[in-house]
Short mmCIF file of C-alpha atoms in Angstrom, two decimals:
data_model
loop_
_atom_site.label_atom_id
_atom_site.label_comp_id
_atom_site.label_asym_id
_atom_site.label_seq_id
_atom_site.Cartn_x
_atom_site.Cartn_y
_atom_site.Cartn_z
CA MET H 1 2.97 3.90 -24.01
CA SER H 2 1.59 5.34 -20.82
CA LYS H 3 5.01 4.84 -19.24
CA TYR H 4 6.96 6.71 -21.86
CA TYR H 5 7.45 9.73 -19.61
CA ASP H 6 7.74 7.78 -16.39
CA ILE H 7 11.17 8.43 -14.90
CA ASP H 8 11.23 5.09 -13.12
CA ASP H 9 10.52 3.29 -16.36
CA ILE H 10 13.31 5.15 -18.13
CA LEU H 11 15.76 4.28 -15.36
CA VAL H 12 14.75 0.63 -15.42
CA LYS H 13 15.51 0.45 -19.10
CA GLU H 14 18.96 1.90 -18.49
CA GLU H 15 20.08 -1.23 -16.69
CA TYR H 16 22.71 -3.27 -18.50
CA VAL H 17 22.07 -6.76 -19.80
CA PRO H 18 24.60 -9.15 -21.32
CA VAL H 19 23.75 -10.08 -24.90
CA LEU H 20 25.18 -12.38 -27.52
CA PHE H 21 25.40 -10.91 -31.00
CA HIS H 22 24.12 -13.05 -33.85
CA LYS H 23 25.00 -10.56 -36.55
CA THR H 24 27.94 -8.26 -36.93
CA ALA H 25 27.30 -4.66 -36.10
CA ASN H 26 29.53 -2.22 -37.98
CA GLY H 27 30.62 1.19 -36.92
CA VAL H 28 29.39 1.04 -33.35
CA THR H 29 31.60 1.33 -30.30
CA ILE H 30 29.46 -0.53 -27.87
CA ASP H 31 32.01 -3.25 -27.26
CA PRO H 32 34.83 -1.71 -25.24
CA SER H 33 37.05 -4.76 -25.61
CA ALA H 34 36.88 -4.90 -29.41
CA GLU H 35 39.80 -3.66 -31.47
CA THR H 36 37.73 -2.29 -34.31
CA ASN H 37 34.51 -0.32 -34.25
CA CYS H 38 32.50 -3.46 -34.71
CA ALA H 39 30.67 -5.93 -32.61
CA GLU H 40 31.57 -9.28 -34.08
CA GLN H 41 29.13 -12.12 -34.48
CA GLY H 42 29.28 -14.29 -31.43
CA SER H 43 30.64 -11.58 -29.16
CA LYS H 44 29.23 -11.01 -25.72
CA VAL H 45 28.57 -7.39 -24.84
CA ASP H 46 26.80 -5.50 -22.07
CA ILE H 47 24.33 -3.05 -23.45
CA PRO H 48 21.41 -1.11 -21.94
CA PHE H 49 18.07 -2.87 -21.86
CA TRP H 50 16.33 -0.48 -24.24
CA LEU H 51 18.92 -1.22 -26.91
CA ALA H 52 18.92 -4.94 -26.23
CA HIS H 53 15.14 -5.09 -26.55
CA GLU H 54 15.15 -3.37 -29.91
CA LEU H 55 17.95 -5.52 -31.24
CA GLN H 56 16.23 -8.67 -30.11
CA LEU H 57 13.09 -7.68 -31.97
CA ARG H 58 15.27 -7.57 -35.09
CA GLN H 59 16.78 -10.90 -34.09
CA ALA H 60 20.26 -9.48 -34.03
CA VAL H 61 21.04 -10.52 -30.45
CA SER H 62 19.87 -12.92 -27.82
CA ILE H 63 19.54 -11.70 -24.24
CA ASN H 64 21.05 -13.50 -21.28
CA LEU H 65 20.11 -12.97 -17.68
CA PRO H 66 22.09 -10.19 -15.98
CA ALA H 67 24.12 -10.79 -12.85
CA CYS H 68 21.44 -9.57 -10.46
CA PHE H 69 19.27 -12.61 -11.30
CA ASP H 70 22.01 -15.22 -11.18
CA GLN H 71 22.24 -18.34 -9.09
CA LYS H 72 23.88 -16.57 -6.17
CA THR H 73 20.94 -14.22 -5.76
CA ARG H 74 18.48 -17.04 -6.13
CA LEU H 75 20.16 -19.03 -3.39
CA GLU H 76 20.17 -16.02 -1.11
CA VAL H 77 16.49 -15.39 -1.75
CA GLN H 78 15.73 -19.00 -0.96
CA ALA H 79 17.70 -18.82 2.24
CA ASP H 80 16.32 -15.59 3.68
CA ALA H 81 14.66 -13.25 1.27
CA ALA H 82 13.98 -10.49 3.76
CA TYR H 83 17.64 -9.63 4.34
CA VAL H 84 18.95 -9.85 0.82
CA ASP H 85 20.29 -6.50 -0.23
CA LEU H 86 18.43 -6.19 -3.49
CA ARG H 87 19.08 -2.50 -3.72
CA SER H 88 22.80 -2.98 -4.33
CA ARG H 89 22.16 -5.69 -6.92
CA CYS H 90 19.61 -3.71 -8.83
CA PRO H 91 17.48 -0.88 -7.43
CA TYR H 92 14.66 -1.78 -9.83
CA PHE H 93 14.80 -5.50 -9.22
CA TYR H 94 11.13 -6.28 -9.76
CA GLU H 95 10.46 -3.94 -12.65
CA PHE H 96 13.56 -5.09 -14.46
CA GLY H 97 12.65 -8.71 -13.92
CA CYS H 98 9.16 -8.12 -15.24
CA LYS H 99 10.57 -6.57 -18.41
CA LEU H 100 13.10 -9.33 -18.91
CA GLU H 101 10.66 -12.15 -18.27
CA PRO H 102 9.12 -12.44 -21.76
CA LEU H 103 12.50 -12.02 -23.46
CA VAL H 104 14.70 -14.63 -21.86
CA THR H 105 14.37 -18.38 -22.04
CA ASP H 106 14.46 -18.82 -18.27
CA ARG H 107 10.93 -19.54 -17.11
CA THR H 108 11.62 -19.32 -13.40
CA LEU H 109 12.22 -15.59 -13.27
CA GLY H 110 8.60 -14.78 -12.58
CA ILE H 111 8.46 -17.18 -9.66
CA LEU H 112 11.67 -15.76 -8.26
CA LEU H 113 10.20 -12.28 -8.31
CA SER H 114 6.88 -13.23 -6.81
CA THR H 115 8.30 -15.36 -4.01
CA ALA H 116 10.93 -12.80 -3.22
CA PHE H 117 8.32 -10.08 -3.01
CA LYS H 118 5.92 -12.13 -0.93
CA ILE H 119 8.52 -13.02 1.64
CA ARG H 120 10.00 -9.55 1.74
CA TYR H 121 6.55 -8.04 2.09
CA LYS H 122 5.70 -10.24 5.01
CA GLU H 123 8.98 -9.83 6.83
CA ALA H 124 10.42 -6.49 5.91
CA LEU H 125 7.84 -4.19 4.39
CA THR H 126 5.26 -4.55 7.11
CA LYS H 127 7.92 -3.92 9.73
CA VAL H 128 9.17 -0.87 7.92
CA TYR H 129 5.64 0.41 7.70
CA THR H 130 4.58 -0.13 11.24
CA ALA H 131 7.68 -0.15 13.38
CA ALA H 132 9.62 2.68 14.94
CA HIS H 133 12.07 4.61 12.85
CA ILE H 134 15.11 2.91 14.30
CA THR H 135 14.11 -0.67 13.59
CA ALA H 136 12.75 0.32 10.23
CA SER H 137 15.90 1.99 9.02
CA LYS H 138 17.93 -1.19 9.07
CA TYR H 139 15.59 -2.70 6.47
CA LEU H 140 15.36 0.45 4.40
CA SER H 141 18.81 0.05 2.89
CA PHE H 142 17.87 -3.35 1.45
CA LEU H 143 14.64 -2.35 -0.22
CA THR H 144 14.38 -1.77 -3.92
CA LYS H 145 12.85 1.41 -5.31
CA GLU H 146 9.48 -0.27 -5.82
CA GLU H 147 9.37 -1.40 -2.22
CA THR H 148 10.22 2.01 -0.81
CA ASN H 149 7.46 3.46 -2.94
CA CYS H 150 5.04 1.39 -0.91
CA LYS H 151 5.84 3.31 2.18
CA PRO H 152 5.16 6.96 1.63
CA TYR H 153 5.39 9.23 4.61
CA ARG H 154 3.55 6.99 6.98
CA PHE H 155 5.26 8.51 9.96
CA CYS H 156 4.10 12.03 9.40
CA HIS H 157 0.54 10.91 8.87
CA GLY H 158 0.55 8.89 12.04
CA ALA H 159 1.78 11.92 13.89
CA GLU H 160 -0.84 14.09 12.27
CA LEU H 161 -3.56 11.74 13.36
CA CYS H 162 -2.38 11.84 16.93
CA LEU H 163 -2.55 15.59 16.86
CA THR H 164 -6.12 15.70 15.69
CA ILE H 165 -7.50 14.61 19.04
CA MET C 1 9.96 15.28 -10.06
CA ALA C 2 7.73 15.25 -13.09
CA GLY C 3 6.88 11.81 -14.29
CA GLN C 4 7.95 10.00 -11.13
CA THR C 5 5.38 7.80 -9.48
CA ASP C 6 3.45 10.07 -7.22
CA PRO C 7 3.61 8.90 -3.59
CA HIS C 8 0.53 10.91 -2.71
CA ILE C 9 -1.99 9.21 -4.94
CA SER C 10 -5.23 8.24 -3.34
CA LEU C 11 -4.38 9.89 -0.07
CA PHE C 12 -6.70 12.25 1.74
CA SER C 13 -5.48 14.47 4.51
CA PRO C 14 -7.14 13.92 7.89
CA GLN C 15 -8.90 17.26 7.48
CA GLU C 16 -10.42 16.12 4.21
CA VAL C 17 -11.63 12.89 5.77
CA GLU C 18 -13.19 14.94 8.56
CA PHE C 19 -14.86 17.18 6.01
CA MET C 20 -16.43 14.19 4.32
CA ALA C 21 -17.60 12.84 7.65
CA GLU C 22 -19.52 16.02 8.37
CA ASP C 23 -22.33 14.80 6.13
CA GLU C 24 -23.35 12.22 8.72
CA LEU C 25 -26.67 12.84 10.40
CA VAL C 26 -26.76 13.55 14.13
CA GLU C 27 -29.56 14.39 16.46
CA ILE C 28 -29.86 17.86 17.99
CA VAL C 29 -32.32 19.59 20.28
CA PRO C 30 -32.86 23.15 19.07
CA ASN C 31 -33.73 25.90 21.48
CA MET C 32 -35.18 28.30 18.96
CA ASN C 33 -37.81 28.50 16.29
CA MET C 34 -36.76 28.37 12.70
CA GLU C 35 -38.33 27.49 9.42
CA GLN C 36 -37.35 24.56 7.32
CA LEU C 37 -33.94 24.88 5.67
CA ASN C 38 -33.77 23.81 2.06
CA PHE C 39 -30.36 22.64 0.87
CA ILE C 40 -29.17 20.82 -2.19
CA SER C 41 -28.52 17.77 -0.04
CA GLY C 42 -31.99 17.81 1.48
CA ASP C 43 -34.49 19.65 3.61
CA PHE C 44 -33.97 19.96 7.35
CA GLY C 45 -36.36 21.44 9.88
CA ARG C 46 -38.68 22.76 11.04
CA PHE C 47 -36.78 23.66 14.19
CA ILE C 48 -39.08 23.77 17.21
CA PRO C 49 -37.70 24.24 20.73
CA GLN C 50 -37.10 20.97 22.62
CA ILE C 51 -38.12 18.78 19.70
CA PRO C 52 -35.16 16.66 18.54
CA THR C 53 -34.34 16.65 14.82
CA LYS C 54 -31.75 15.01 12.65
CA VAL C 55 -29.40 17.31 10.77
CA PRO C 56 -25.99 16.89 9.12
CA LEU C 57 -23.05 17.25 11.42
CA TRP C 58 -21.76 20.41 9.79
CA LEU C 59 -25.10 22.12 10.30
CA ALA C 60 -25.29 20.87 13.87
CA VAL C 61 -21.84 22.27 14.66
CA ALA C 62 -22.75 25.59 13.06
CA LEU C 63 -25.93 25.86 15.10
CA LYS C 64 -24.17 24.85 18.28
CA ARG C 65 -21.51 27.50 17.83
CA ARG C 66 -24.24 30.09 17.60
CA GLY C 67 -25.81 28.71 20.73
CA LYS C 68 -28.98 27.61 18.99
CA CYS C 69 -29.06 23.95 19.87
CA SER C 70 -27.61 21.24 22.01
CA PHE C 71 -26.40 17.83 20.90
CA ARG C 72 -27.87 14.48 21.71
CA PRO C 73 -24.85 12.13 21.79
CA PRO C 74 -25.28 9.20 19.42
CA GLY C 75 -26.30 5.86 20.86
CA TRP C 76 -22.93 4.24 20.28
CA MET C 77 -21.17 6.88 22.32
CA SER C 78 -22.29 5.76 25.75
CA VAL C 79 -19.74 4.58 28.30
CA ASP C 80 -21.27 1.09 28.50
CA ASN C 81 -21.32 0.54 24.77
CA LEU C 82 -17.79 1.80 24.31
CA THR C 83 -16.45 -0.34 27.15
CA GLN C 84 -18.08 -3.36 25.59
CA ILE C 85 -16.62 -2.56 22.20
CA LEU C 86 -13.18 -1.99 23.67
CA GLU C 87 -13.18 -5.37 25.37
CA ALA C 88 -14.36 -7.10 22.23
CA GLU C 89 -11.64 -5.37 20.21
CA ARG C 90 -8.99 -6.47 22.64
CA GLU C 91 -10.21 -10.05 22.61
CA SER C 92 -10.24 -10.81 18.92
CA GLN C 93 -7.04 -10.50 16.93
CA SER C 94 -8.42 -10.30 13.45
CA THR C 95 -11.97 -8.99 13.45
CA PHE C 96 -13.14 -5.47 14.05
CA GLN C 97 -16.24 -4.47 15.94
CA ALA C 98 -19.02 -2.66 14.19
CA LEU C 99 -18.63 1.06 14.66
CA PRO C 100 -19.90 3.93 12.55
CA PHE C 101 -17.69 4.50 9.54
CA SER C 102 -16.70 7.97 10.73
CA TYR C 103 -16.68 7.39 14.45
CA VAL C 104 -13.31 9.09 14.91
CA GLU C 105 -14.38 12.27 13.20
CA ILE C 106 -17.80 12.42 14.84
CA ALA C 107 -16.27 11.87 18.25
CA ARG C 108 -13.66 14.52 17.68
CA LEU C 109 -16.12 17.13 16.50
CA LEU C 110 -18.39 16.45 19.43
CA PHE C 111 -15.55 16.75 21.91
CA ASP C 112 -14.45 20.02 20.37
CA HIS C 113 -17.78 21.77 20.14
CA ALA C 114 -20.24 20.00 22.39
CA HIS C 115 -18.29 18.63 25.31
CA ASP C 116 -20.89 19.82 27.78
CA ASP C 117 -23.57 17.75 26.07
CA ILE C 118 -21.75 14.46 26.59
CA PRO C 119 -22.23 12.73 29.91
CA ASP C 120 -18.95 11.38 31.43
CA LYS C 121 -17.00 13.16 28.74
CA TYR C 122 -13.53 12.27 30.06
CA MET C 123 -14.39 8.61 30.30
CA VAL C 124 -15.91 8.59 26.82
CA ARG C 125 -12.92 10.43 25.41
CA SER C 126 -10.40 8.04 26.86
CA LEU C 127 -12.44 5.04 25.72
CA VAL C 128 -12.61 6.33 22.16
CA GLU C 129 -8.86 6.89 22.15
CA ASP C 130 -8.19 3.41 23.46
CA ILE C 131 -10.46 1.88 20.87
CA ARG C 132 -8.66 3.81 18.15
CA ASP C 133 -5.26 2.61 19.32
CA VAL C 134 -6.31 -1.01 19.55
CA ARG C 135 -7.93 -1.00 16.14
CA LEU C 136 -5.04 0.73 14.44
CA HIS C 137 -2.56 -1.64 15.98
CA LYS C 138 -4.70 -4.60 14.92
CA LEU C 139 -4.95 -3.31 11.39
CA GLU C 140 -1.23 -2.81 11.10
CA THR C 141 -0.31 -6.20 12.47
CA ASN C 142 -2.78 -7.81 10.10
CA LEU C 143 -1.06 -6.20 7.14
CA GLY C 144 1.55 -8.91 7.24
CA SER C 145 -0.99 -11.63 6.74
CA PHE C 146 -1.74 -10.93 3.08
CA GLN C 147 -0.82 -14.16 1.36
CA GLY C 148 -0.07 -12.65 -1.98
CA THR C 149 -3.63 -12.06 -3.02
CA SER C 150 -4.74 -9.12 -5.06
CA ALA C 151 -7.88 -8.37 -3.07
CA VAL C 152 -8.36 -8.25 0.66
CA LYS C 153 -11.61 -7.92 2.55
CA ILE C 154 -11.66 -6.53 6.07
CA SER C 155 -15.00 -5.67 7.63
CA ASN C 156 -15.82 -2.76 9.89
CA VAL C 157 -12.77 -0.65 9.28
CA SER C 158 -13.43 3.05 9.77
CA ALA C 159 -12.65 5.94 7.45
CA MET C 160 -9.59 7.26 9.28
CA GLU C 161 -8.00 3.85 9.57
CA VAL C 162 -8.57 3.12 5.90
CA ASN C 163 -7.05 6.45 5.01
CA ILE C 164 -3.87 5.73 6.91
CA VAL C 165 -3.15 2.40 5.29
CA ARG C 166 -4.59 3.16 1.89
CA PRO C 167 -1.41 4.04 -0.06
CA PHE C 168 0.64 1.22 1.40
CA VAL C 169 -1.99 -1.46 0.87
CA ARG C 170 -2.76 -0.23 -2.59
CA ARG C 171 0.82 -0.40 -3.78
CA ALA C 172 1.49 -3.70 -2.08
CA LEU C 173 -1.58 -5.31 -3.63
CA GLU C 174 -0.67 -3.89 -7.03
CA ALA C 175 2.78 -5.40 -6.74
CA PHE C 176 1.33 -8.75 -5.70
CA TYR C 177 -0.99 -8.73 -8.66
CA LYS C 178 1.79 -7.84 -11.06
CA HIS C 179 4.14 -10.53 -9.85
CA ASP C 180 1.53 -13.23 -9.54
CA LYS C 181 0.37 -13.12 -13.11
CA PRO C 182 3.50 -14.60 -14.72
CA GLU C 183 3.48 -17.35 -12.10
CA ALA C 184 0.03 -18.45 -13.24
CA ASP C 185 1.19 -18.49 -16.85
CA ILE C 186 4.28 -20.50 -16.05
CA ASP C 187 2.29 -23.10 -14.15
CA ARG C 188 0.03 -23.61 -17.11
CA ASP C 189 2.90 -23.97 -19.59
CA THR C 190 5.06 -26.35 -17.66
CA ARG C 191 2.31 -28.56 -16.37
CA SER C 192 1.28 -29.35 -19.88
CA SER C 193 4.80 -29.97 -21.12
CA ARG C 194 6.38 -31.83 -18.23
CA GLN C 195 5.04 -34.47 -15.91
CA GLN C 196 6.98 -33.62 -12.84
CA ARG C 197 7.49 -29.98 -12.06
CA GLU C 198 10.20 -29.09 -9.65
CA ALA C 199 9.31 -26.14 -7.48
CA ASN C 200 12.24 -23.86 -8.16
CA ASN C 201 12.95 -20.88 -6.00
CA GLU C 202 10.13 -21.48 -3.61
CA PRO C 203 11.24 -21.23 -0.02
CA ARG C 204 12.42 -24.57 1.21
CA ARG C 205 14.74 -25.88 3.84
CA PRO C 206 18.31 -25.48 2.65
CA LEU C 207 19.38 -29.05 3.39
CA ARG C 208 16.68 -30.71 1.32
CA GLN C 209 18.13 -32.61 -1.60
CA ARG C 210 16.34 -33.13 -4.89
#
């Protein structure tokens, strides 16, 4: 409840997830490929996470993993996590994964997140934090929103410190 | 933006850190007579000419600016001691030498207000700056060595250095803690249900077959 007004939390929940409907939903136009205003039983639709979560609590849908956590991303993270462009997959990669983790049947999501973060921290985040602006900027475009939050205004504080003596 | 995670949490400005350092006690030699001063933080005095007394740094600076005392530089601020500390800092890659918690701020205030009371002031000044650079560089390179723990212990880090890395380290450790918890749960579940657990998604050589 403490995150109700948190903008980041609201944006995370806006991300789309693919779901499979177990019951028919009448009078809703959430399925753009359907002919009628219904989501048929057994149809696969992309809906925002906040809606998917609620529907799953009522056992009307089952949630599948979205594309940003698919096998391609996993292989890339295994190969070289520091250079994977997570921002273009999903700017809230870690937060989204944490929210999905209790809802999907895939048990390896948590490990994917933690190993990805550990490697990226070691390779990219520390370099972004400590290195010159030029080297840092090439990593900046890959970082998710959570990772860029780790690095607030370090440069101006370093400069301020130099000026104090 | 209201509601967005505030990037300035737990960050003090350098001026605020200096303000907090001004409570440190330093030794002065007054050149006037004054009665005891009674403050909320304690009683200081009596001030007798040529008798050294310990007072807080803010009071010492105030007296010095009025020409009522002279500073006795702290013991750690001698050229020999600082040279020794600088060499020790350069030698070891992961440990920090013991220095007063607010050495940066004390040194800076003394250079600003009492530079004539410090013997070899240029040498001392350059030594302090070198020590600061080495320590800061060491701290920043050691940031990459967190192995995904949620608590890190580094001894002998000073107030200014802590202040610089505080937001970054805090968020990084929070993220580590958040992402490590589900891993612990998963290990418990799958070890009980399956004999052989394949380590998915952990970094491994790409050609290894399973």
